[in-house]
Amino acid sequence: MLFHVISPSYGYVKASHDVIRHPRLGSDAKVLITYVQGLPPGRAERALSDHAKWIGIKGRAYQKAKAQLKEDGFVHEWRRQNDGGLWVTDQLVSNVSLSDEEARRFRDARTESPQVGPSGHYPAVGYPGTRSAGGYLPVDEEREKNSTHPPSKAIPDSIESVESEPASEPDREPDAETAPPRDAEVVEAERVLLSLRHANPQLHLGVREARGLAEAAADWLRRGVKAAELRLALVSELPAGGVRSAVGFLRYRLVQKLPEPVCAQASVPAGVPSPARLLIPCEGSRHEHLFRPKGDETVCVPCAQEAAWRAHAAKWPAYVPDRGDDFEEPEPLPWRERVAAVLAQDASGGAG
């Protein structure tokens, strides 16, 4: 066993007097910065909170120590966004107090990047060769009529005849100018059918599906049903097991629950005021006066109310107690005397 030998350098940490004798740093802050100062290069890239947990500084104690180190310039932090779009925090810990500008210059002067670079790859086995192409006969080539590749030398005559035919264009929607005009009821019915998805997700319809059912739904609107009533009739009382097909369910309900047609009434165009009625004499019991009736009534509103009150009083007369000639109305007592009388009555009743 050896007694008189020099201990290895990694067994000790040289702490600066600026840190040990700092008046505003607590014991946790001094221990934390001294611990980070003595870390080997391989463990210096970890977060400061991980080192604090390793030496038992957690929670509020770590937050307080970190705030003291940041306030006196021993710890600096910057937030940035990496290439993957994630936000990361860079921390710089020093055993001397640095200003923000000095810490920023030291950060920019570092040549080593904290990000991991690409790893080395082993070369492929063998030697590089040329790229091979072709290897098949032109007569075995399969071509389509709309192929963009140039034809091969040997092509059957049947392919030439196929290419000479014009390619069929996909079905296109008719333009707004060429499409026939639709009724207002059909447009309103389609809008109602497309809005059913907001009331119940099971009744979600596409544009083509709603357009196919718009004519059946327009029959409801032509029969006097309002748009809100049509929507309520379609979304209410859905099957307990759910709707398997929204198109089939709505088509069946539109056909089976079609209401009866409403009798056509003479509708007054909107914006045209109704003609005013002539003044007629009132047949009430009041003095003679004229009024303008709204219908077929012959009595004005005040006279009708007065006649109704008289009929009510004649049918249900008010109750009047029978009081003799010697009856005298008692004088009202003050509230203090009434309360005293009630308390005295309760006391006498409880004693009895």
mmCIF file of C-alpha atoms in Angstrom:
data_model
loop_
_atom_site.group_PDB
_atom_site.id
_atom_site.type_symbol
_atom_site.label_atom_id
_atom_site.label_comp_id
_atom_site.label_asym_id
_atom_site.label_seq_id
_atom_site.Cartn_x
_atom_site.Cartn_y
_atom_site.Cartn_z
ATOM 1 C CA MET A 1 0.000 0.000 0.000
ATOM 2 C CA LEU A 2 1.253 3.442 -0.934
ATOM 3 C CA PHE A 3 0.845 6.367 1.472
ATOM 4 C CA HIS A 4 2.933 9.175 0.034
ATOM 5 C CA VAL A 5 1.605 9.588 -3.517
ATOM 6 C CA ILE A 6 -0.059 12.444 -5.419
ATOM 7 C CA SER A 7 -3.793 11.956 -5.794
ATOM 8 C CA PRO A 8 -5.260 12.133 -9.328
ATOM 9 C CA SER A 9 -6.579 15.494 -10.513
ATOM 10 C CA TYR A 10 -10.115 14.212 -11.089
ATOM 11 C CA GLY A 11 -10.511 13.586 -7.359
ATOM 12 C CA TYR A 12 -10.606 17.308 -6.515
ATOM 13 C CA VAL A 13 -12.360 20.462 -7.706
ATOM 14 C CA LYS A 14 -10.768 23.898 -7.694
ATOM 15 C CA ALA A 15 -13.461 26.247 -6.426
ATOM 16 C CA SER A 16 -13.067 29.946 -7.069
ATOM 17 C CA HIS A 17 -13.172 32.384 -4.171
ATOM 18 C CA ASP A 18 -15.623 34.484 -6.222
ATOM 19 C CA VAL A 19 -18.123 31.637 -5.842
ATOM 20 C CA ILE A 20 -17.336 30.426 -2.324
ATOM 21 C CA ARG A 21 -17.288 33.916 -0.784
ATOM 22 C CA HIS A 22 -20.160 35.336 -2.834
ATOM 23 C CA PRO A 23 -22.538 37.113 -0.422
ATOM 24 C CA ARG A 24 -25.748 36.607 -2.471
ATOM 25 C CA LEU A 25 -25.374 32.929 -3.374
ATOM 26 C CA GLY A 26 -26.886 30.305 -1.127
ATOM 27 C CA SER A 27 -25.316 27.004 -0.198
ATOM 28 C CA ASP A 28 -27.327 25.074 -2.820
ATOM 29 C CA ALA A 29 -26.232 27.447 -5.580
ATOM 30 C CA LYS A 30 -22.557 27.182 -4.550
ATOM 31 C CA VAL A 31 -22.695 23.379 -4.356
ATOM 32 C CA LEU A 32 -24.458 23.159 -7.735
ATOM 33 C CA ILE A 33 -21.987 25.360 -9.621
ATOM 34 C CA THR A 34 -19.034 23.609 -7.993
ATOM 35 C CA TYR A 35 -20.443 20.214 -8.942
ATOM 36 C CA VAL A 36 -20.998 21.245 -12.571
ATOM 37 C CA GLN A 37 -17.490 22.708 -12.737
ATOM 38 C CA GLY A 38 -15.921 19.359 -11.839
ATOM 39 C CA LEU A 39 -17.876 17.268 -14.359
ATOM 40 C CA PRO A 40 -15.970 15.395 -17.085
ATOM 41 C CA PRO A 41 -16.496 16.580 -20.682
ATOM 42 C CA GLY A 42 -18.826 13.682 -21.521
ATOM 43 C CA ARG A 43 -21.432 14.658 -18.916
ATOM 44 C CA ALA A 44 -21.338 18.420 -19.345
ATOM 45 C CA GLU A 45 -24.034 18.458 -22.035
ATOM 46 C CA ARG A 46 -26.860 17.406 -19.727
ATOM 47 C CA ALA A 47 -29.443 19.836 -18.378
ATOM 48 C CA LEU A 48 -28.713 21.723 -15.177
ATOM 49 C CA SER A 49 -31.838 20.280 -13.542
ATOM 50 C CA ASP A 50 -30.551 16.729 -14.091
ATOM 51 C CA HIS A 51 -27.318 17.537 -12.276
ATOM 52 C CA ALA A 52 -29.285 19.163 -9.444
ATOM 53 C CA LYS A 53 -31.428 16.035 -9.031
ATOM 54 C CA TRP A 54 -28.307 13.888 -8.937
ATOM 55 C CA ILE A 55 -26.943 15.785 -5.903
ATOM 56 C CA GLY A 56 -30.353 16.026 -4.175
ATOM 57 C CA ILE A 57 -31.379 19.609 -5.020
ATOM 58 C CA LYS A 58 -34.985 19.401 -6.201
ATOM 59 C CA GLY A 59 -38.166 21.417 -6.388
ATOM 60 C CA ARG A 60 -38.231 24.843 -4.836
ATOM 61 C CA ALA A 61 -34.600 24.611 -3.659
ATOM 62 C CA TYR A 62 -33.414 24.114 -7.267
ATOM 63 C CA GLN A 63 -35.562 26.973 -8.556
ATOM 64 C CA LYS A 64 -34.182 29.320 -5.904
ATOM 65 C CA ALA A 65 -30.565 28.318 -6.562
ATOM 66 C CA LYS A 66 -31.008 28.687 -10.312
ATOM 67 C CA ALA A 67 -32.569 32.136 -9.908
ATOM 68 C CA GLN A 68 -29.595 33.268 -7.791
ATOM 69 C CA LEU A 69 -27.085 31.989 -10.357
ATOM 70 C CA LYS A 70 -28.952 33.674 -13.242
ATOM 71 C CA GLU A 71 -29.241 36.950 -11.362
ATOM 72 C CA ASP A 72 -25.490 37.144 -10.688
ATOM 73 C CA GLY A 73 -24.455 36.037 -14.207
ATOM 74 C CA PHE A 74 -23.229 32.490 -13.513
ATOM 75 C CA VAL A 75 -26.001 30.839 -15.579
ATOM 76 C CA HIS A 76 -27.369 32.034 -18.956
ATOM 77 C CA GLU A 77 -30.194 30.479 -20.986
ATOM 78 C CA TRP A 78 -31.404 30.877 -24.602
ATOM 79 C CA ARG A 79 -34.421 29.322 -26.304
ATOM 80 C CA ARG A 80 -34.257 28.414 -29.982
ATOM 81 C CA GLN A 81 -36.038 26.236 -32.527
ATOM 82 C CA ASN A 82 -34.105 23.348 -34.023
ATOM 83 C CA ASP A 83 -34.294 21.954 -37.552
ATOM 84 C CA GLY A 84 -37.172 19.638 -36.606
ATOM 85 C CA GLY A 85 -39.321 22.509 -35.366
ATOM 86 C CA LEU A 86 -38.959 21.683 -31.653
ATOM 87 C CA TRP A 87 -38.012 24.306 -29.070
ATOM 88 C CA VAL A 88 -34.840 23.601 -27.097
ATOM 89 C CA THR A 89 -33.069 25.499 -24.312
ATOM 90 C CA ASP A 90 -29.296 26.122 -24.368
ATOM 91 C CA GLN A 91 -27.648 26.651 -20.968
ATOM 92 C CA LEU A 92 -24.241 28.145 -20.236
ATOM 93 C CA VAL A 93 -22.746 27.684 -16.736
ATOM 94 C CA SER A 94 -19.517 29.491 -15.767
ATOM 95 C CA ASN A 95 -17.556 29.863 -12.527
ATOM 96 C CA VAL A 96 -17.143 33.594 -13.131
ATOM 97 C CA SER A 97 -19.826 36.204 -13.519
ATOM 98 C CA LEU A 98 -20.528 37.047 -17.200
ATOM 99 C CA SER A 99 -22.744 39.697 -18.714
ATOM 100 C CA ASP A 100 -25.300 38.858 -21.359
ATOM 101 C CA GLU A 101 -23.108 40.178 -24.145
ATOM 102 C CA GLU A 102 -20.052 38.230 -22.958
ATOM 103 C CA ALA A 103 -22.069 35.031 -22.622
ATOM 104 C CA ARG A 104 -23.537 35.510 -26.106
ATOM 105 C CA ARG A 105 -20.087 36.006 -27.641
ATOM 106 C CA PHE A 106 -18.803 32.900 -25.873
ATOM 107 C CA ARG A 107 -21.766 30.910 -27.167
ATOM 108 C CA ASP A 108 -21.267 32.095 -30.742
ATOM 109 C CA ALA A 109 -17.536 31.364 -30.585
ATOM 110 C CA ARG A 110 -18.021 27.701 -29.757
ATOM 111 C CA THR A 111 -17.122 25.476 -32.634
ATOM 112 C CA GLU A 112 -18.670 22.311 -31.262
ATOM 113 C CA SER A 113 -22.395 21.943 -31.868
ATOM 114 C CA PRO A 114 -24.581 20.261 -29.243
ATOM 115 C CA GLN A 115 -26.458 18.461 -31.988
ATOM 116 C CA VAL A 116 -25.328 15.008 -32.993
ATOM 117 C CA GLY A 117 -23.779 14.882 -36.453
ATOM 118 C CA PRO A 118 -24.276 12.164 -39.025
ATOM 119 C CA SER A 119 -22.592 8.879 -38.248
ATOM 120 C CA GLY A 120 -19.994 7.324 -40.493
ATOM 121 C CA HIS A 121 -21.016 4.674 -43.040
ATOM 122 C CA TYR A 122 -19.027 1.712 -44.247
ATOM 123 C CA PRO A 123 -18.429 1.596 -48.013
ATOM 124 C CA ALA A 124 -20.485 -0.827 -50.060
ATOM 125 C CA VAL A 125 -19.038 -4.187 -51.024
ATOM 126 C CA GLY A 126 -17.632 -4.500 -54.557
ATOM 127 C CA TYR A 127 -16.777 -1.988 -57.233
ATOM 128 C CA PRO A 128 -18.981 0.643 -58.837
ATOM 129 C CA GLY A 129 -20.617 -0.410 -62.042
ATOM 130 C CA THR A 130 -22.686 1.085 -64.830
ATOM 131 C CA ARG A 131 -26.474 1.280 -64.645
ATOM 132 C CA SER A 132 -28.227 -1.294 -66.812
ATOM 133 C CA ALA A 133 -31.347 -0.420 -68.803
ATOM 134 C CA GLY A 134 -33.543 -2.287 -71.244
ATOM 135 C CA GLY A 135 -33.356 -6.050 -71.450
ATOM 136 C CA TYR A 136 -36.725 -6.804 -73.055
ATOM 137 C CA LEU A 137 -38.014 -7.083 -76.599
ATOM 138 C CA PRO A 138 -40.167 -4.311 -78.079
ATOM 139 C CA VAL A 139 -42.880 -6.767 -79.204
ATOM 140 C CA ASP A 140 -43.611 -7.776 -75.560
ATOM 141 C CA GLU A 141 -44.217 -4.191 -74.461
ATOM 142 C CA GLU A 142 -47.607 -3.413 -72.910
ATOM 143 C CA ARG A 143 -48.900 0.031 -73.840
ATOM 144 C CA GLU A 144 -52.048 1.968 -73.034
ATOM 145 C CA LYS A 145 -53.872 4.314 -75.339
ATOM 146 C CA ASN A 146 -52.901 7.381 -73.275
ATOM 147 C CA SER A 147 -49.275 6.412 -72.653
ATOM 148 C CA THR A 148 -46.751 9.258 -72.724
ATOM 149 C CA HIS A 149 -43.831 7.062 -73.834
ATOM 150 C CA PRO A 150 -42.892 6.958 -77.521
ATOM 151 C CA PRO A 151 -43.957 3.784 -79.321
ATOM 152 C CA SER A 152 -41.484 0.991 -79.937
ATOM 153 C CA LYS A 153 -40.424 -0.147 -83.380
ATOM 154 C CA ALA A 154 -42.531 -3.325 -83.497
ATOM 155 C CA ILE A 155 -46.143 -2.400 -82.614
ATOM 156 C CA PRO A 156 -49.202 -4.415 -83.714
ATOM 157 C CA ASP A 157 -51.731 -2.762 -85.984
ATOM 158 C CA SER A 158 -54.430 -3.092 -83.348
ATOM 159 C CA ILE A 159 -52.610 -0.629 -81.064
ATOM 160 C CA GLU A 160 -52.467 1.950 -83.858
ATOM 161 C CA SER A 161 -56.203 1.678 -84.338
ATOM 162 C CA VAL A 162 -56.764 2.126 -80.619
ATOM 163 C CA GLU A 163 -54.578 5.247 -80.491
ATOM 164 C CA SER A 164 -56.448 6.785 -83.389
ATOM 165 C CA GLU A 165 -59.689 6.792 -81.410
ATOM 166 C CA PRO A 166 -60.232 9.916 -79.255
ATOM 167 C CA ALA A 167 -59.965 9.355 -75.538
ATOM 168 C CA SER A 168 -63.239 9.585 -73.715
ATOM 169 C CA GLU A 169 -63.384 12.643 -71.503
ATOM 170 C CA PRO A 170 -64.459 12.200 -67.893
ATOM 171 C CA ASP A 171 -67.931 13.189 -66.906
ATOM 172 C CA ARG A 172 -68.071 16.837 -66.103
ATOM 173 C CA GLU A 173 -70.587 18.853 -64.227
ATOM 174 C CA PRO A 174 -72.762 21.049 -66.436
ATOM 175 C CA ASP A 175 -71.762 24.669 -66.324
ATOM 176 C CA ALA A 176 -73.876 27.189 -64.521
ATOM 177 C CA GLU A 177 -74.766 28.823 -67.840
ATOM 178 C CA THR A 178 -75.894 25.602 -69.551
ATOM 179 C CA ALA A 179 -77.593 24.033 -66.460
ATOM 180 C CA PRO A 180 -81.370 24.532 -66.359
ATOM 181 C CA PRO A 181 -82.606 26.933 -63.677
ATOM 182 C CA ARG A 182 -83.837 25.245 -60.510
ATOM 183 C CA ASP A 183 -86.851 26.173 -58.430
ATOM 184 C CA ALA A 184 -86.453 28.123 -55.222
ATOM 185 C CA GLU A 185 -88.021 25.240 -53.276
ATOM 186 C CA VAL A 186 -85.431 22.799 -54.654
ATOM 187 C CA VAL A 187 -82.559 25.102 -53.678
ATOM 188 C CA GLU A 188 -84.001 25.594 -50.190
ATOM 189 C CA ALA A 189 -84.573 21.847 -49.786
ATOM 190 C CA GLU A 190 -80.970 21.075 -50.769
ATOM 191 C CA ARG A 191 -79.729 23.604 -48.233
ATOM 192 C CA VAL A 192 -81.834 21.946 -45.516
ATOM 193 C CA LEU A 193 -80.525 18.487 -46.425
ATOM 194 C CA LEU A 194 -76.914 19.654 -46.276
ATOM 195 C CA SER A 195 -77.504 21.247 -42.856
ATOM 196 C CA LEU A 196 -78.650 17.960 -41.284
ATOM 197 C CA ARG A 197 -75.026 17.038 -40.520
ATOM 198 C CA HIS A 198 -74.940 19.764 -37.858
ATOM 199 C CA ALA A 199 -78.010 18.333 -36.099
ATOM 200 C CA ASN A 200 -76.855 14.690 -36.205
ATOM 201 C CA PRO A 201 -73.590 13.332 -37.685
ATOM 202 C CA GLN A 202 -75.412 10.168 -38.809
ATOM 203 C CA LEU A 203 -77.311 12.223 -41.426
ATOM 204 C CA HIS A 204 -74.190 13.510 -43.184
ATOM 205 C CA LEU A 205 -74.888 13.892 -46.912
ATOM 206 C CA GLY A 206 -72.651 14.762 -49.814
ATOM 207 C CA VAL A 207 -73.487 17.369 -52.423
ATOM 208 C CA ARG A 208 -74.577 14.797 -55.019
ATOM 209 C CA GLU A 209 -76.641 12.888 -52.462
ATOM 210 C CA ALA A 210 -78.413 16.025 -51.283
ATOM 211 C CA ARG A 211 -79.088 17.057 -54.879
ATOM 212 C CA GLY A 212 -80.692 13.672 -55.566
ATOM 213 C CA LEU A 213 -83.077 14.073 -52.611
ATOM 214 C CA ALA A 214 -83.773 17.771 -53.144
ATOM 215 C CA GLU A 215 -86.797 17.190 -55.398
ATOM 216 C CA ALA A 216 -88.499 14.906 -52.834
ATOM 217 C CA ALA A 217 -87.802 17.417 -50.060
ATOM 218 C CA ALA A 218 -89.071 20.282 -52.220
ATOM 219 C CA ASP A 219 -92.513 18.619 -52.307
ATOM 220 C CA TRP A 220 -92.743 19.271 -48.562
ATOM 221 C CA LEU A 221 -92.011 22.965 -49.043
ATOM 222 C CA ARG A 222 -94.576 23.206 -51.850
ATOM 223 C CA ARG A 223 -97.206 21.835 -49.483
ATOM 224 C CA GLY A 224 -96.727 24.651 -46.990
ATOM 225 C CA VAL A 225 -94.103 23.079 -44.680
ATOM 226 C CA LYS A 226 -91.435 25.507 -43.472
ATOM 227 C CA ALA A 227 -87.716 24.752 -43.668
ATOM 228 C CA ALA A 228 -87.370 24.482 -39.867
ATOM 229 C CA GLU A 229 -90.321 22.056 -39.700
ATOM 230 C CA LEU A 230 -88.812 19.932 -42.487
ATOM 231 C CA ARG A 231 -85.476 19.769 -40.646
ATOM 232 C CA LEU A 232 -87.198 18.766 -37.412
ATOM 233 C CA ALA A 233 -89.199 16.039 -39.153
ATOM 234 C CA LEU A 234 -86.029 14.524 -40.637
ATOM 235 C CA VAL A 235 -83.813 14.554 -37.529
ATOM 236 C CA SER A 236 -86.378 13.507 -34.894
ATOM 237 C CA GLU A 237 -87.139 9.922 -33.800
ATOM 238 C CA LEU A 238 -84.072 8.268 -35.333
ATOM 239 C CA PRO A 239 -83.753 4.457 -35.092
ATOM 240 C CA ALA A 240 -82.380 3.136 -31.812
ATOM 241 C CA GLY A 241 -79.751 1.059 -33.606
ATOM 242 C CA GLY A 242 -78.463 4.018 -35.614
ATOM 243 C CA VAL A 243 -78.780 5.021 -39.251
ATOM 244 C CA ARG A 244 -76.953 2.675 -41.605
ATOM 245 C CA SER A 245 -77.488 4.672 -44.793
ATOM 246 C CA ALA A 246 -78.336 8.354 -44.537
ATOM 247 C CA VAL A 247 -79.527 8.516 -48.160
ATOM 248 C CA GLY A 248 -81.867 5.537 -47.861
ATOM 249 C CA PHE A 249 -83.247 6.609 -44.509
ATOM 250 C CA LEU A 250 -83.994 10.177 -45.659
ATOM 251 C CA ARG A 251 -85.533 9.027 -48.960
ATOM 252 C CA TYR A 252 -87.862 6.644 -47.109
ATOM 253 C CA ARG A 253 -88.870 9.304 -44.579
ATOM 254 C CA LEU A 254 -89.458 11.964 -47.239
ATOM 255 C CA VAL A 255 -91.788 9.665 -49.152
ATOM 256 C CA GLN A 256 -93.621 7.994 -46.261
ATOM 257 C CA LYS A 257 -94.169 11.093 -44.097
ATOM 258 C CA LEU A 258 -95.200 13.450 -46.887
ATOM 259 C CA PRO A 259 -97.909 15.706 -45.376
ATOM 260 C CA GLU A 260 -101.273 16.537 -46.889
ATOM 261 C CA PRO A 261 -101.404 19.554 -49.207
ATOM 262 C CA VAL A 262 -102.492 22.769 -47.567
ATOM 263 C CA CYS A 263 -105.532 24.525 -49.052
ATOM 264 C CA ALA A 264 -104.442 27.385 -51.231
ATOM 265 C CA GLN A 265 -105.330 30.720 -49.725
ATOM 266 C CA ALA A 266 -105.290 34.085 -51.338
ATOM 267 C CA SER A 267 -101.921 35.373 -50.378
ATOM 268 C CA VAL A 268 -101.323 39.087 -50.149
ATOM 269 C CA PRO A 269 -98.124 40.150 -51.897
ATOM 270 C CA ALA A 270 -95.439 41.332 -49.529
ATOM 271 C CA GLY A 271 -95.067 45.054 -49.250
ATOM 272 C CA VAL A 272 -98.644 45.856 -50.290
ATOM 273 C CA PRO A 273 -100.571 47.425 -47.356
ATOM 274 C CA SER A 274 -104.060 46.113 -46.627
ATOM 275 C CA PRO A 275 -106.887 48.604 -47.254
ATOM 276 C CA ALA A 276 -108.075 50.483 -44.161
ATOM 277 C CA ARG A 277 -111.551 49.675 -42.868
ATOM 278 C CA LEU A 278 -114.207 52.353 -42.533
ATOM 279 C CA LEU A 279 -115.196 53.851 -39.186
ATOM 280 C CA ILE A 280 -118.427 52.463 -37.703
ATOM 281 C CA PRO A 281 -120.433 53.546 -34.614
ATOM 282 C CA CYS A 282 -119.908 51.526 -31.436
ATOM 283 C CA GLU A 283 -122.955 49.679 -30.063
ATOM 284 C CA GLY A 284 -121.725 49.760 -26.463
ATOM 285 C CA SER A 285 -123.413 51.402 -23.499
ATOM 286 C CA ARG A 286 -121.002 54.295 -23.397
ATOM 287 C CA HIS A 287 -121.449 57.570 -25.190
ATOM 288 C CA GLU A 288 -121.671 57.558 -28.948
ATOM 289 C CA HIS A 289 -118.311 57.252 -30.667
ATOM 290 C CA LEU A 290 -116.734 55.714 -33.751
ATOM 291 C CA PHE A 291 -114.011 53.085 -34.003
ATOM 292 C CA ARG A 292 -112.197 51.191 -36.763
ATOM 293 C CA PRO A 293 -112.889 47.442 -36.502
ATOM 294 C CA LYS A 294 -110.257 44.779 -37.258
ATOM 295 C CA GLY A 295 -112.820 42.112 -38.098
ATOM 296 C CA ASP A 296 -116.584 41.732 -37.787
ATOM 297 C CA GLU A 297 -116.882 43.177 -34.271
ATOM 298 C CA THR A 298 -119.431 45.921 -33.540
ATOM 299 C CA VAL A 299 -118.151 47.006 -30.113
ATOM 300 C CA CYS A 300 -114.881 48.758 -29.403
ATOM 301 C CA VAL A 301 -112.317 47.259 -27.054
ATOM 302 C CA PRO A 302 -113.011 49.490 -23.980
ATOM 303 C CA CYS A 303 -116.775 48.872 -24.183
ATOM 304 C CA ALA A 304 -116.229 45.135 -24.602
ATOM 305 C CA GLN A 305 -113.993 45.041 -21.506
ATOM 306 C CA GLU A 306 -116.550 47.021 -19.466
ATOM 307 C CA ALA A 307 -119.363 44.671 -20.502
ATOM 308 C CA ALA A 308 -117.222 41.652 -19.615
ATOM 309 C CA TRP A 309 -116.512 43.015 -16.116
ATOM 310 C CA ARG A 310 -120.226 43.671 -15.540
ATOM 311 C CA ALA A 311 -121.093 40.134 -16.593
ATOM 312 C CA HIS A 312 -118.369 38.762 -14.302
ATOM 313 C CA ALA A 313 -119.624 40.794 -11.324
ATOM 314 C CA ALA A 314 -123.210 39.675 -11.956
ATOM 315 C CA LYS A 315 -122.206 36.017 -12.101
ATOM 316 C CA TRP A 316 -119.739 36.025 -9.203
ATOM 317 C CA PRO A 317 -120.639 38.918 -6.860
ATOM 318 C CA ALA A 318 -118.049 40.083 -4.345
ATOM 319 C CA TYR A 319 -118.458 38.820 -0.751
ATOM 320 C CA VAL A 320 -119.418 41.592 1.729
ATOM 321 C CA PRO A 321 -119.725 40.574 5.422
ATOM 322 C CA ASP A 322 -123.015 41.443 7.125
ATOM 323 C CA ARG A 323 -122.311 44.134 9.693
ATOM 324 C CA GLY A 324 -124.905 45.656 11.998
ATOM 325 C CA ASP A 325 -125.611 49.299 12.622
ATOM 326 C CA ASP A 326 -123.656 49.253 15.897
ATOM 327 C CA PHE A 327 -120.516 47.836 14.239
ATOM 328 C CA GLU A 328 -117.509 50.067 14.624
ATOM 329 C CA GLU A 329 -114.302 49.647 12.712
ATOM 330 C CA PRO A 330 -111.465 49.045 15.224
ATOM 331 C CA GLU A 331 -108.508 51.349 15.108
ATOM 332 C CA PRO A 332 -105.363 49.765 13.727
ATOM 333 C CA LEU A 333 -102.817 48.888 16.408
ATOM 334 C CA PRO A 334 -99.131 49.694 16.052
ATOM 335 C CA TRP A 335 -96.917 46.769 15.178
ATOM 336 C CA ARG A 336 -95.282 46.675 18.629
ATOM 337 C CA GLU A 337 -98.640 46.238 20.364
ATOM 338 C CA ARG A 338 -99.697 43.564 17.850
ATOM 339 C CA VAL A 339 -96.481 41.617 18.455
ATOM 340 C CA ALA A 340 -96.949 41.886 22.249
ATOM 341 C CA ALA A 341 -100.539 40.642 21.953
ATOM 342 C CA VAL A 342 -99.446 37.648 19.836
ATOM 343 C CA LEU A 343 -96.676 36.768 22.330
ATOM 344 C CA ALA A 344 -99.076 37.037 25.264
ATOM 345 C CA GLN A 345 -101.572 34.788 23.502
ATOM 346 C CA ASP A 346 -98.886 32.208 22.770
ATOM 347 C CA ALA A 347 -97.726 32.315 26.408
ATOM 348 C CA SER A 348 -101.238 31.831 27.750
ATOM 349 C CA GLY A 349 -101.892 28.978 25.340
ATOM 350 C CA GLY A 350 -98.638 27.250 26.295
ATOM 351 C CA ALA A 351 -99.351 27.589 30.006
ATOM 352 C CA GLY A 352 -102.828 26.098 29.579
#
